[in-house]
CSV table of C-alpha atoms and ligand atoms in Angstrom, one decimal:
chain,number,residue,atom,x,y,z
A,11,MET,CA,29.9,34.1,-176.3
A,12,ASN,CA,32.2,32.3,-174.0
A,13,LYS,CA,30.4,29.2,-172.7
A,14,LEU,CA,31.2,26.5,-170.2
A,15,VAL,CA,29.0,23.6,-169.2
A,16,ILE,CA,29.8,21.6,-166.0
A,17,LYS,CA,28.3,18.2,-166.7
A,18,ASN,CA,26.8,15.6,-164.3
A,19,GLY,CA,28.0,17.1,-161.0
A,20,ARG,CA,26.0,16.9,-157.8
A,21,ILE,CA,25.1,20.6,-157.4
A,22,VAL,CA,24.9,21.7,-153.8
A,23,ASP,CA,23.8,25.3,-153.2
A,24,PRO,CA,22.3,26.2,-149.8
A,25,THR,CA,21.0,29.5,-151.1
A,26,GLN,CA,18.6,27.7,-153.4
A,27,ASN,CA,18.1,24.7,-151.1
A,28,LEU,CA,19.6,22.7,-154.0
A,29,ASP,CA,21.1,19.2,-153.9
A,30,ARG,CA,20.8,17.2,-157.1
A,31,VAL,CA,22.7,15.8,-160.0
A,32,ALA,CA,22.5,18.1,-163.0
A,33,ASP,CA,24.4,20.3,-165.4
A,34,LEU,CA,25.4,23.9,-164.7
A,35,ALA,CA,25.8,26.3,-167.7
A,36,ILE,CA,28.0,29.4,-167.5
A,37,ALA,CA,27.9,32.1,-170.2
A,38,ASP,CA,30.1,35.1,-170.3
A,39,GLY,CA,31.2,34.7,-166.7
A,40,LEU,CA,27.7,34.4,-165.3
A,41,ILE,CA,25.6,31.5,-164.1
A,42,ALA,CA,23.1,30.8,-166.9
A,43,GLU,CA,21.1,27.8,-165.7
A,44,THR,CA,21.0,24.6,-163.8
A,45,ALA,CA,19.2,21.8,-165.6
A,46,GLU,CA,19.4,18.2,-166.7
A,47,ASN,CA,21.1,17.4,-170.0
A,48,ILE,CA,22.1,20.9,-171.1
A,49,ASP,CA,23.1,21.0,-174.7
A,50,ALA,CA,26.8,21.7,-174.7
A,51,THR,CA,27.3,22.1,-178.4
A,52,GLY,CA,29.8,24.9,-179.0
A,53,SER,CA,30.7,25.1,-175.3
A,54,ASN,CA,33.7,24.0,-173.3
A,55,VAL,CA,32.8,21.1,-171.1
A,56,PHE,CA,33.9,20.1,-167.7
A,57,ASP,CA,32.9,16.6,-166.6
A,58,ALA,CA,32.1,16.7,-162.9
A,59,SER,CA,30.6,13.1,-162.7
A,60,GLY,CA,30.9,11.9,-159.1
A,61,MET,CA,31.9,15.4,-157.8
A,62,ILE,CA,30.3,18.2,-155.9
A,63,VAL,CA,29.6,21.4,-157.7
A,64,ALA,CA,29.2,24.3,-155.2
A,65,PRO,CA,29.2,28.1,-155.2
A,66,GLY,CA,32.7,29.5,-155.1
A,67,PHE,CA,34.3,29.1,-151.6
A,68,ILE,CA,35.1,32.3,-149.7
A,69,ASP,CA,37.9,32.5,-147.2
A,70,MET,CA,37.4,35.7,-145.2
A,71,HIS,CA,40.7,35.5,-143.2
A,72,VAL,CA,44.0,35.3,-145.1
A,73,HIS,CA,47.4,36.9,-144.8
A,74,LEU,CA,48.9,37.6,-148.1
A,75,ARG,CA,52.0,39.5,-146.8
A,76,GLU,CA,52.2,42.0,-149.7
A,77,PRO,CA,53.3,44.7,-149.4
A,78,GLY,CA,56.3,44.3,-147.2
A,79,PHE,CA,56.9,40.6,-146.6
A,80,GLU,CA,57.0,39.3,-150.2
A,81,HIS,CA,59.6,36.7,-149.1
A,82,ALA,CA,56.8,34.9,-147.2
A,83,GLU,CA,53.9,35.3,-149.7
A,84,THR,CA,52.6,37.6,-152.4
A,85,ILE,CA,49.2,38.4,-153.6
A,86,GLU,CA,50.0,36.2,-156.7
A,87,THR,CA,51.3,33.2,-154.8
A,88,GLY,CA,48.7,33.4,-152.0
A,89,SER,CA,45.9,33.6,-154.6
A,90,ARG,CA,47.3,30.6,-156.4
A,91,ALA,CA,47.3,28.6,-153.1
A,92,ALA,CA,43.7,29.8,-152.6
A,93,ALA,CA,42.7,28.5,-156.1
A,94,ALA,CA,44.4,25.2,-155.3
A,95,GLY,CA,42.4,25.0,-152.1
A,96,GLY,CA,39.1,25.5,-153.9
A,97,PHE,CA,38.7,29.2,-152.9
A,98,THR,CA,37.4,31.7,-155.4
A,99,SER,CA,37.4,34.7,-153.1
A,100,ILE,CA,39.7,35.6,-150.2
A,101,CYS,CA,39.9,38.6,-147.8
A,102,CYS,CA,43.4,39.7,-146.9
A,103,MET,CA,44.2,41.0,-143.4
A,104,PRO,CA,45.9,44.5,-143.1
A,105,ASN,CA,49.1,43.5,-141.1
A,106,THR,CA,51.4,44.1,-144.0
A,107,GLN,CA,54.3,46.6,-144.1
A,108,PRO,CA,53.1,49.3,-144.3
A,109,VAL,CA,49.9,48.3,-142.6
A,110,ASN,CA,46.8,48.7,-144.7
A,111,ASP,CA,45.5,51.7,-142.7
A,112,ASN,CA,45.0,54.2,-145.4
A,113,ALA,CA,43.5,54.4,-148.9
A,114,THR,CA,46.9,54.4,-150.7
A,115,VAL,CA,47.8,51.0,-149.4
A,116,THR,CA,44.3,49.7,-150.0
A,117,SER,CA,44.5,50.9,-153.6
A,118,TYR,CA,47.9,49.3,-154.0
A,119,ILE,CA,46.5,45.9,-152.9
A,120,VAL,CA,43.4,46.3,-155.2
A,121,ASP,CA,45.6,47.1,-158.1
A,122,ARG,CA,48.1,44.3,-157.6
A,123,ALA,CA,45.2,41.9,-157.1
A,124,ARG,CA,43.6,43.0,-160.4
A,125,ARG,CA,46.9,42.4,-162.2
A,126,PHE,CA,48.3,39.2,-160.5
A,127,ALA,CA,45.7,37.4,-158.5
A,128,LYS,CA,44.1,34.2,-159.7
A,129,VAL,CA,41.0,34.6,-157.5
A,130,ASN,CA,39.0,37.6,-156.1
A,131,VAL,CA,41.0,39.4,-153.4
A,132,TYR,CA,39.2,41.8,-151.0
A,133,PRO,CA,41.3,43.9,-148.6
A,134,ILE,CA,40.4,44.3,-145.0
A,135,GLY,CA,41.5,47.7,-143.6
A,136,ALA,CA,43.1,48.3,-140.2
A,137,ILE,CA,41.0,49.6,-137.3
A,138,THR,CA,43.7,51.8,-135.9
A,139,LYS,CA,46.8,53.5,-137.4
A,140,ASN,CA,49.6,51.0,-137.8
A,141,SER,CA,47.3,48.6,-135.9
A,142,SER,CA,48.9,50.0,-132.8
A,143,GLY,CA,45.5,50.5,-131.1
A,144,GLU,CA,45.8,54.1,-130.3
A,145,GLU,CA,44.2,56.2,-133.0
A,146,LEU,CA,41.6,55.3,-135.6
A,147,ALA,CA,42.8,54.5,-139.2
A,148,ALA,CA,41.4,56.3,-142.3
A,149,ILE,CA,38.4,54.0,-142.4
A,150,ALA,CA,36.0,56.0,-144.6
A,151,SER,CA,38.6,56.6,-147.3
A,152,MET,CA,39.7,53.0,-147.2
A,153,LYS,CA,36.1,52.0,-147.7
A,154,GLN,CA,36.0,54.1,-150.8
A,155,ALA,CA,39.2,52.4,-152.0
A,156,GLY,CA,37.6,49.0,-151.6
A,157,ILE,CA,37.9,47.5,-148.1
A,158,VAL,CA,35.2,45.1,-147.0
A,159,ALA,CA,35.7,45.1,-143.2
A,160,ILE,CA,38.0,46.5,-140.6
A,161,SER,CA,40.3,44.5,-138.3
A,162,ASP,CA,43.7,44.9,-136.5
A,163,ASP,CA,44.1,41.1,-136.8
A,164,GLY,CA,47.3,39.8,-135.4
A,165,ARG,CA,46.7,42.2,-132.6
A,166,PRO,CA,43.6,43.1,-130.6
A,167,VAL,CA,42.3,46.6,-129.9
A,168,MET,CA,43.2,46.7,-126.2
A,169,ASN,CA,41.6,50.1,-125.4
A,170,ALA,CA,37.9,49.7,-124.9
A,171,ARG,CA,37.2,53.4,-125.7
A,172,ILE,CA,39.0,53.1,-129.0
A,173,VAL,CA,37.2,50.0,-130.0
A,174,ARG,CA,33.9,51.6,-129.1
A,175,GLN,CA,34.7,54.6,-131.3
A,176,ALA,CA,35.7,52.2,-134.1
A,177,MET,CA,32.4,50.4,-133.7
A,178,GLU,CA,30.5,53.6,-134.0
A,179,PHE,CA,32.4,54.4,-137.2
A,180,ALA,CA,31.9,50.9,-138.6
A,181,THR,CA,28.2,51.1,-137.9
A,182,ALA,CA,27.9,54.5,-139.7
A,183,LEU,CA,29.9,53.1,-142.7
A,184,ASP,CA,28.1,49.7,-142.6
A,185,LEU,CA,31.3,47.8,-142.3
A,186,PRO,CA,31.8,44.7,-140.1
A,187,LEU,CA,34.4,45.0,-137.4
A,188,ILE,CA,36.5,41.8,-137.0
A,189,GLU,CA,38.3,41.4,-133.7
A,190,HIS,CA,41.3,39.3,-133.0
A,191,CYS,CA,40.2,38.5,-129.4
A,192,GLU,CA,43.2,38.4,-127.1
A,193,ASP,CA,43.9,40.3,-123.9
A,194,LEU,CA,47.6,40.8,-124.3
A,195,ASP,CA,48.2,41.2,-120.6
A,196,LEU,CA,46.7,37.8,-120.0
A,197,SER,CA,48.5,36.1,-122.9
A,198,ALA,CA,51.8,37.8,-122.5
A,199,GLY,CA,54.8,35.5,-123.1
A,200,GLY,CA,52.6,32.5,-123.8
A,201,ASP,CA,53.5,30.0,-126.6
A,202,MET,CA,50.6,27.5,-126.4
A,203,HIS,CA,47.3,26.9,-124.6
A,204,GLU,CA,47.6,27.0,-120.8
A,205,GLY,CA,46.8,23.6,-119.4
A,206,LEU,CA,48.1,20.2,-118.6
A,207,GLU,CA,49.9,20.0,-121.9
A,208,SER,CA,51.8,23.3,-121.5
A,209,THR,CA,52.9,22.1,-118.1
A,210,ARG,CA,54.0,18.8,-119.5
A,211,LEU,CA,56.0,20.4,-122.3
A,212,GLY,CA,57.3,23.2,-120.0
A,213,LEU,CA,56.0,25.9,-122.3
A,214,ARG,CA,54.4,29.2,-121.2
A,215,GLY,CA,50.6,29.1,-121.4
A,216,ILE,CA,48.1,31.4,-123.1
A,217,PRO,CA,44.9,31.1,-121.0
A,218,ARG,CA,41.5,30.6,-122.5
A,219,SER,CA,40.5,33.7,-120.5
A,220,SER,CA,42.7,35.9,-122.7
A,221,GLU,CA,40.2,35.3,-125.5
A,222,ASP,CA,37.1,35.2,-123.4
A,223,VAL,CA,37.4,38.5,-121.7
A,224,MET,CA,37.7,40.3,-125.0
A,225,VAL,CA,34.8,38.5,-126.6
A,226,ALA,CA,32.7,39.5,-123.5
A,227,ARG,CA,33.9,43.1,-123.6
A,228,ASP,CA,33.2,43.4,-127.4
A,229,ILE,CA,29.7,41.8,-127.2
A,230,ILE,CA,28.8,44.4,-124.6
A,231,LEU,CA,30.1,47.2,-126.8
A,232,ALA,CA,28.5,45.7,-129.9
A,233,GLU,CA,25.1,46.0,-128.1
A,234,VAL,CA,25.8,49.6,-127.2
A,235,THR,CA,26.9,50.6,-130.8
A,236,GLY,CA,24.8,48.2,-132.9
A,237,VAL,CA,27.9,47.3,-135.0
A,238,ARG,CA,28.2,44.2,-137.2
A,239,TYR,CA,30.7,42.5,-135.0
A,240,HIS,CA,32.7,39.4,-136.0
A,241,VAL,CA,34.9,37.2,-133.8
A,242,ALA,CA,37.9,36.0,-135.8
A,243,HIS,CA,39.3,32.4,-135.3
A,244,ILE,CA,37.1,31.5,-132.3
A,245,SER,CA,38.8,28.8,-130.2
A,246,SER,CA,37.5,28.8,-126.6
A,247,LYS,CA,34.4,27.0,-125.4
A,248,TYR,CA,33.3,30.0,-123.3
A,249,SER,CA,33.6,32.3,-126.3
A,250,VAL,CA,31.4,30.0,-128.4
A,251,GLU,CA,28.8,30.2,-125.5
A,252,MET,CA,29.0,34.0,-125.5
A,253,VAL,CA,28.5,34.3,-129.2
A,254,ALA,CA,25.5,32.0,-128.9
A,255,PHE,CA,24.2,34.3,-126.1
A,256,ALA,CA,24.7,37.4,-128.3
A,257,LYS,CA,22.9,35.9,-131.2
A,258,LYS,CA,20.0,34.9,-129.0
A,259,ARG,CA,19.8,38.5,-127.9
A,260,GLY,CA,19.5,39.5,-131.5
A,261,LEU,CA,22.8,41.3,-131.8
A,262,LYS,CA,24.6,41.4,-135.1
A,263,VAL,CA,27.4,39.2,-133.8
A,264,THR,CA,29.0,36.5,-136.0
A,265,SER,CA,32.1,34.3,-135.7
A,266,GLU,CA,34.4,32.1,-137.7
A,267,ALA,CA,36.5,29.0,-136.9
A,268,THR,CA,39.7,27.8,-138.5
A,269,PRO,CA,40.1,24.1,-139.7
A,270,HIS,CA,43.0,23.7,-137.2
A,271,HIS,CA,40.9,24.7,-134.3
A,272,PHE,CA,38.3,22.0,-135.0
A,273,ALA,CA,40.9,19.4,-136.3
A,274,LEU,CA,43.6,19.6,-133.7
A,275,ALA,CA,44.0,20.0,-129.9
A,276,ASP,CA,46.9,20.9,-127.7
A,277,SER,CA,47.6,17.3,-127.1
A,278,ASP,CA,48.3,16.8,-130.8
A,279,MET,CA,51.2,19.1,-130.7
A,280,ARG,CA,54.5,17.5,-131.7
A,281,ARG,CA,57.2,18.4,-129.3
A,282,TYR,CA,58.4,21.9,-130.0
A,283,ASP,CA,57.3,21.8,-133.6
A,284,SER,CA,56.6,25.4,-134.5
A,285,ASN,CA,54.1,24.3,-137.2
A,286,TYR,CA,51.7,23.8,-134.3
A,287,LYS,CA,52.3,27.3,-133.0
A,288,MET,CA,49.5,29.8,-133.8
A,289,LYS,CA,47.2,32.3,-132.2
A,290,PRO,CA,44.9,31.6,-130.7
A,291,PRO,CA,46.7,28.4,-129.7
A,292,LEU,CA,45.4,24.8,-130.2
A,293,ARG,CA,43.2,24.4,-127.2
A,294,ALA,CA,42.0,21.5,-125.1
A,295,SER,CA,39.7,18.8,-126.4
A,296,GLU,CA,36.6,20.3,-124.8
A,297,ASP,CA,37.2,23.5,-126.7
A,298,VAL,CA,37.6,21.5,-130.0
A,299,ASN,CA,34.3,19.9,-129.2
A,300,ALA,CA,32.7,23.2,-128.5
A,301,VAL,CA,34.0,24.8,-131.7
A,302,THR,CA,32.7,21.7,-133.7
A,303,CYS,CA,29.3,22.0,-131.9
A,304,GLY,CA,29.2,25.8,-132.8
A,305,LEU,CA,29.8,24.9,-136.4
A,306,LEU,CA,27.0,22.3,-136.3
A,307,THR,CA,24.5,24.6,-134.6
A,308,GLY,CA,25.1,27.8,-136.6
A,309,VAL,CA,26.7,29.7,-133.8
A,310,ILE,CA,29.8,29.8,-135.9
A,311,ASP,CA,29.0,31.3,-139.3
A,312,ALA,CA,32.0,30.6,-141.4
A,313,ILE,CA,35.1,28.4,-141.8
A,314,ALA,CA,38.1,30.7,-142.4
A,315,THR,CA,41.7,29.5,-142.6
A,316,ASP,CA,43.8,32.3,-141.1
A,317,HIS,CA,46.4,31.3,-143.7
A,318,ALA,CA,49.6,32.8,-142.2
A,319,PRO,CA,52.7,32.1,-144.3
A,320,HIS,CA,56.1,32.3,-142.6
A,321,PRO,CA,59.3,31.5,-144.4
A,322,GLY,CA,61.3,28.5,-143.2
A,323,ALA,CA,64.0,30.5,-141.6
A,324,GLU,CA,61.6,32.2,-139.2
A,325,LYS,CA,59.8,28.9,-138.3
A,326,MET,CA,63.2,27.1,-137.7
A,327,GLN,CA,64.2,29.0,-134.6
A,328,GLU,CA,63.7,27.8,-131.1
A,329,PHE,CA,60.0,27.3,-130.4
A,330,GLU,CA,59.7,30.4,-128.1
A,331,ARG,CA,61.1,32.7,-130.8
A,332,CYS,CA,59.1,31.4,-133.7
A,333,PRO,CA,56.3,33.5,-135.1
A,334,PHE,CA,52.6,32.4,-134.7
A,335,GLY,CA,50.6,31.1,-137.7
A,336,ILE,CA,50.3,28.3,-140.2
A,337,LEU,CA,49.3,27.8,-143.8
A,338,GLY,CA,45.6,26.9,-144.3
A,339,LEU,CA,44.3,27.4,-147.8
A,340,GLU,CA,45.1,24.1,-149.4
A,341,THR,CA,44.0,21.8,-146.6
A,342,ALA,CA,40.8,23.5,-145.5
A,343,ILE,CA,38.3,21.4,-147.6
A,344,GLY,CA,40.1,18.2,-146.8
A,345,LEU,CA,40.0,18.9,-143.1
A,346,ALA,CA,36.3,19.9,-143.1
A,347,LEU,CA,35.4,16.7,-144.9
A,348,GLU,CA,37.6,14.6,-142.5
A,349,ARG,CA,36.3,16.1,-139.3
A,350,LEU,CA,32.7,17.2,-140.1
A,351,TYR,CA,31.3,15.3,-143.1
A,352,HIS,CA,32.9,11.8,-143.1
A,353,PRO,CA,32.2,11.1,-139.4
A,354,GLY,CA,28.5,11.9,-140.2
A,355,LYS,CA,28.3,15.0,-138.0
A,356,MET,CA,27.4,17.5,-140.7
A,357,CYS,CA,25.5,17.2,-144.0
A,358,LEU,CA,27.1,18.5,-147.2
A,359,LYS,CA,24.7,21.4,-147.5
A,360,ASN,CA,25.7,22.8,-144.2
A,361,LEU,CA,29.4,22.2,-144.9
A,362,VAL,CA,29.1,24.1,-148.1
A,363,ARG,CA,27.2,26.9,-146.4
A,364,LEU,CA,30.1,27.5,-144.0
A,365,PHE,CA,32.4,28.2,-146.9
A,366,THR,CA,29.9,30.2,-149.0
A,367,GLN,CA,26.6,31.7,-147.8
A,368,GLY,CA,28.0,32.0,-144.3
A,369,PRO,CA,30.9,34.3,-145.0
A,370,ALA,CA,29.0,36.0,-147.7
A,371,ARG,CA,26.4,37.0,-145.2
A,372,VAL,CA,28.9,38.3,-142.7
A,373,LEU,CA,30.5,40.5,-145.3
A,374,SER,CA,27.3,41.4,-147.1
A,375,PHE,CA,28.7,39.9,-150.3
A,376,ASP,CA,26.6,39.3,-153.4
A,377,LYS,CA,28.4,36.0,-153.7
A,378,GLY,CA,28.3,32.4,-152.5
A,379,THR,CA,25.4,31.4,-154.7
A,380,LEU,CA,24.8,29.6,-158.0
A,381,ARG,CA,21.6,31.5,-158.8
A,382,PRO,CA,21.2,32.4,-162.5
A,383,GLY,CA,22.6,35.8,-163.2
A,384,SER,CA,25.2,35.7,-160.5
A,385,VAL,CA,29.0,35.8,-161.2
A,386,ALA,CA,30.1,32.3,-162.0
A,387,ASP,CA,32.4,31.5,-159.1
A,388,VAL,CA,32.3,27.8,-158.7
A,389,THR,CA,34.1,25.3,-156.5
A,390,VAL,CA,34.3,21.6,-157.6
A,391,PHE,CA,35.4,19.1,-155.1
A,392,GLY,CA,35.4,15.4,-154.5
A,393,LEU,CA,34.3,13.4,-151.4
A,394,ASP,CA,36.3,10.2,-151.7
A,395,HIS,CA,39.5,10.5,-153.7
A,396,GLU,CA,42.6,9.9,-151.6
A,397,TRP,CA,45.5,12.3,-151.8
A,398,THR,CA,48.4,13.2,-149.6
A,399,TYR,CA,49.3,16.8,-148.9
A,400,ASP,CA,52.9,17.5,-149.8
A,401,VAL,CA,53.7,21.0,-148.4
A,402,ASN,CA,56.9,21.1,-150.6
A,403,ARG,CA,54.6,21.3,-153.6
A,404,SER,CA,52.4,24.0,-152.1
A,405,LEU,CA,51.6,27.0,-154.3
A,406,SER,CA,52.2,29.2,-151.3
A,407,LYS,CA,55.7,30.7,-150.9
A,408,SER,CA,55.9,29.3,-147.4
A,409,ARG,CA,56.0,25.7,-146.0
A,410,ASN,CA,54.7,26.1,-142.4
A,411,SER,CA,51.9,23.5,-142.2
A,412,PRO,CA,51.3,20.7,-139.6
A,413,PHE,CA,49.5,18.7,-142.3
A,414,HIS,CA,52.5,17.8,-144.4
A,415,ASN,CA,52.2,14.2,-145.5
A,416,HIS,CA,48.6,14.1,-144.1
A,417,GLN,CA,46.3,11.7,-146.1
A,418,PHE,CA,43.0,13.2,-147.1
A,419,ARG,CA,39.8,11.7,-148.4
A,420,GLY,CA,38.2,14.2,-150.7
A,421,GLY,CA,39.3,17.7,-151.6
A,422,PRO,CA,39.3,20.4,-154.3
A,423,VAL,CA,39.1,19.3,-157.9
A,424,ALA,CA,38.6,22.6,-159.9
A,425,THR,CA,38.3,26.3,-159.1
A,426,ILE,CA,36.3,28.5,-161.5
A,427,VAL,CA,36.4,32.3,-161.1
A,428,ALA,CA,33.9,34.4,-163.2
A,429,GLY,CA,33.5,31.4,-165.6
A,430,GLU,CA,37.2,30.8,-166.1
A,431,ILE,CA,38.8,27.6,-164.8
A,432,VAL,CA,41.8,29.0,-162.8
A,433,TRP,CA,43.0,25.7,-161.3
A,434,THR,CA,42.3,22.0,-161.6
A,435,ALA,CA,43.7,19.1,-159.6
A,436,ASN,CA,45.7,17.8,-162.6
A,437,SER,CA,47.2,21.1,-163.5
B,512,ZN,ZN1,44.2,36.8,-135.6
C-alpha cells in the first residue's frame, strides 16, 4: 500500500467545518483519516508544520490553448503552472483551434490530459458551433465524452433565442451554462473600462453596461428555463447586485471572480502595458469593492483565475492590437491572501471554500473535501513566507502577468493529486 502522512499541518476543510492542527493520512490515493499523532511507520512523510493543509484547489476557468495554440500553452505546461499555483483540478475553456464543440475534440483533450497533465483537467464544451453564437454545438455527445459545463467563453452568446435553447438543453443534461457576459455592440472597439481613467489615457472604453445587460438578460432566461447558470469573471458592481437578487429569488445562479478583479482597478494600469489588458477590463474602485463584498457575502461562489496565456510577440504590439487576457494560476493564492485574508476581511475557512467547496458545488464535483474515502487531492500553502513572483520562471509557456516582481506574503507550498506530490515549492 502506498502511504503518505502529512504531519502537523493546520487542516482547514469547510466541508467538515474543520480547522485544527493534526495529521492527515493518505493511503492508495484516498484520504484515510485526520487525527493527532498518526503513526507514520512505513509511510512517506510530509512535514506541514506551520502550514495550511486544505482540500485540493479547483480553478474552474483556465485557457490551456491546446489544441491549436501550443506556442502559447499546452495541457502539460498549463497543468504544471496549475500545480505550482496550488491547484489540483482545472477546467479548460473551449476556445481552442478547433473549438471544443464536438466529442472528437473533447476526447482529444481528455486523452492528452490523461497522458501529460500534472493535475486533473476537465474540459468545458462550447455552447455553439465554433462558438460563433449561431447554432448549438454537439452538447449531449460532448457530455458523454467528458465535458463538465458549457460556455462560449471569450465570446458571449449574443442571440437570446439561442442562449434560451442552450439553457433548455443544459437543464435536460444537468450541465451548468457558463456565460462570458459582454454585449459586443456596447463593448465594440473598447480596450479598457470606460471611465475617467480611459479618458485620461485616451483609450476606448468598455462600459460596465456591456456586462450588466447580459447578466440581466441571462438571469431572466435562467428563471424561465431553470438552468444552472454561472456568470464567469464577474467584474461590475451592478452585476454583483443582480446575482444577489437572483440568489434571493431561489434561482440556480452562481458566479466567480478572478484575483485581478479584486486586486486591481483601472487606476492601477501602467500606461499602455498590455499585461493589464483583459476582458472584462479592470474596473473602477467601487466595482473592486463590490466584487470583494460579493466574495465576503457568498454572492460570488468561487475564485477562478481566467488564466489566459499569450506569447510575448502578441502582447508586445501596440496596446490597441494586443489580445485580452493574463496569466493567473501561479499568483491566485498569494493575491487572495494579500487582499482578503491579511487585511482581516475574510477568515481562512471562507477563503479555502472559494477555491474548493465553492467551485465543486457549481460543477457538482465530488471534490473539494478531505473527508475520509475521497480522492486525496490536497493543497498545502503557507500564510507568511515571503516570496517574489518571477514570471520568467513561470511554468506556463507564456509571460503575460502584471504581477512580475510582485512580493507576496504566503502562497502555495505543495500540491498533491490523488495522493501523489506533483509539485513542491523547492522543486
Ligand atoms: Zn471570458
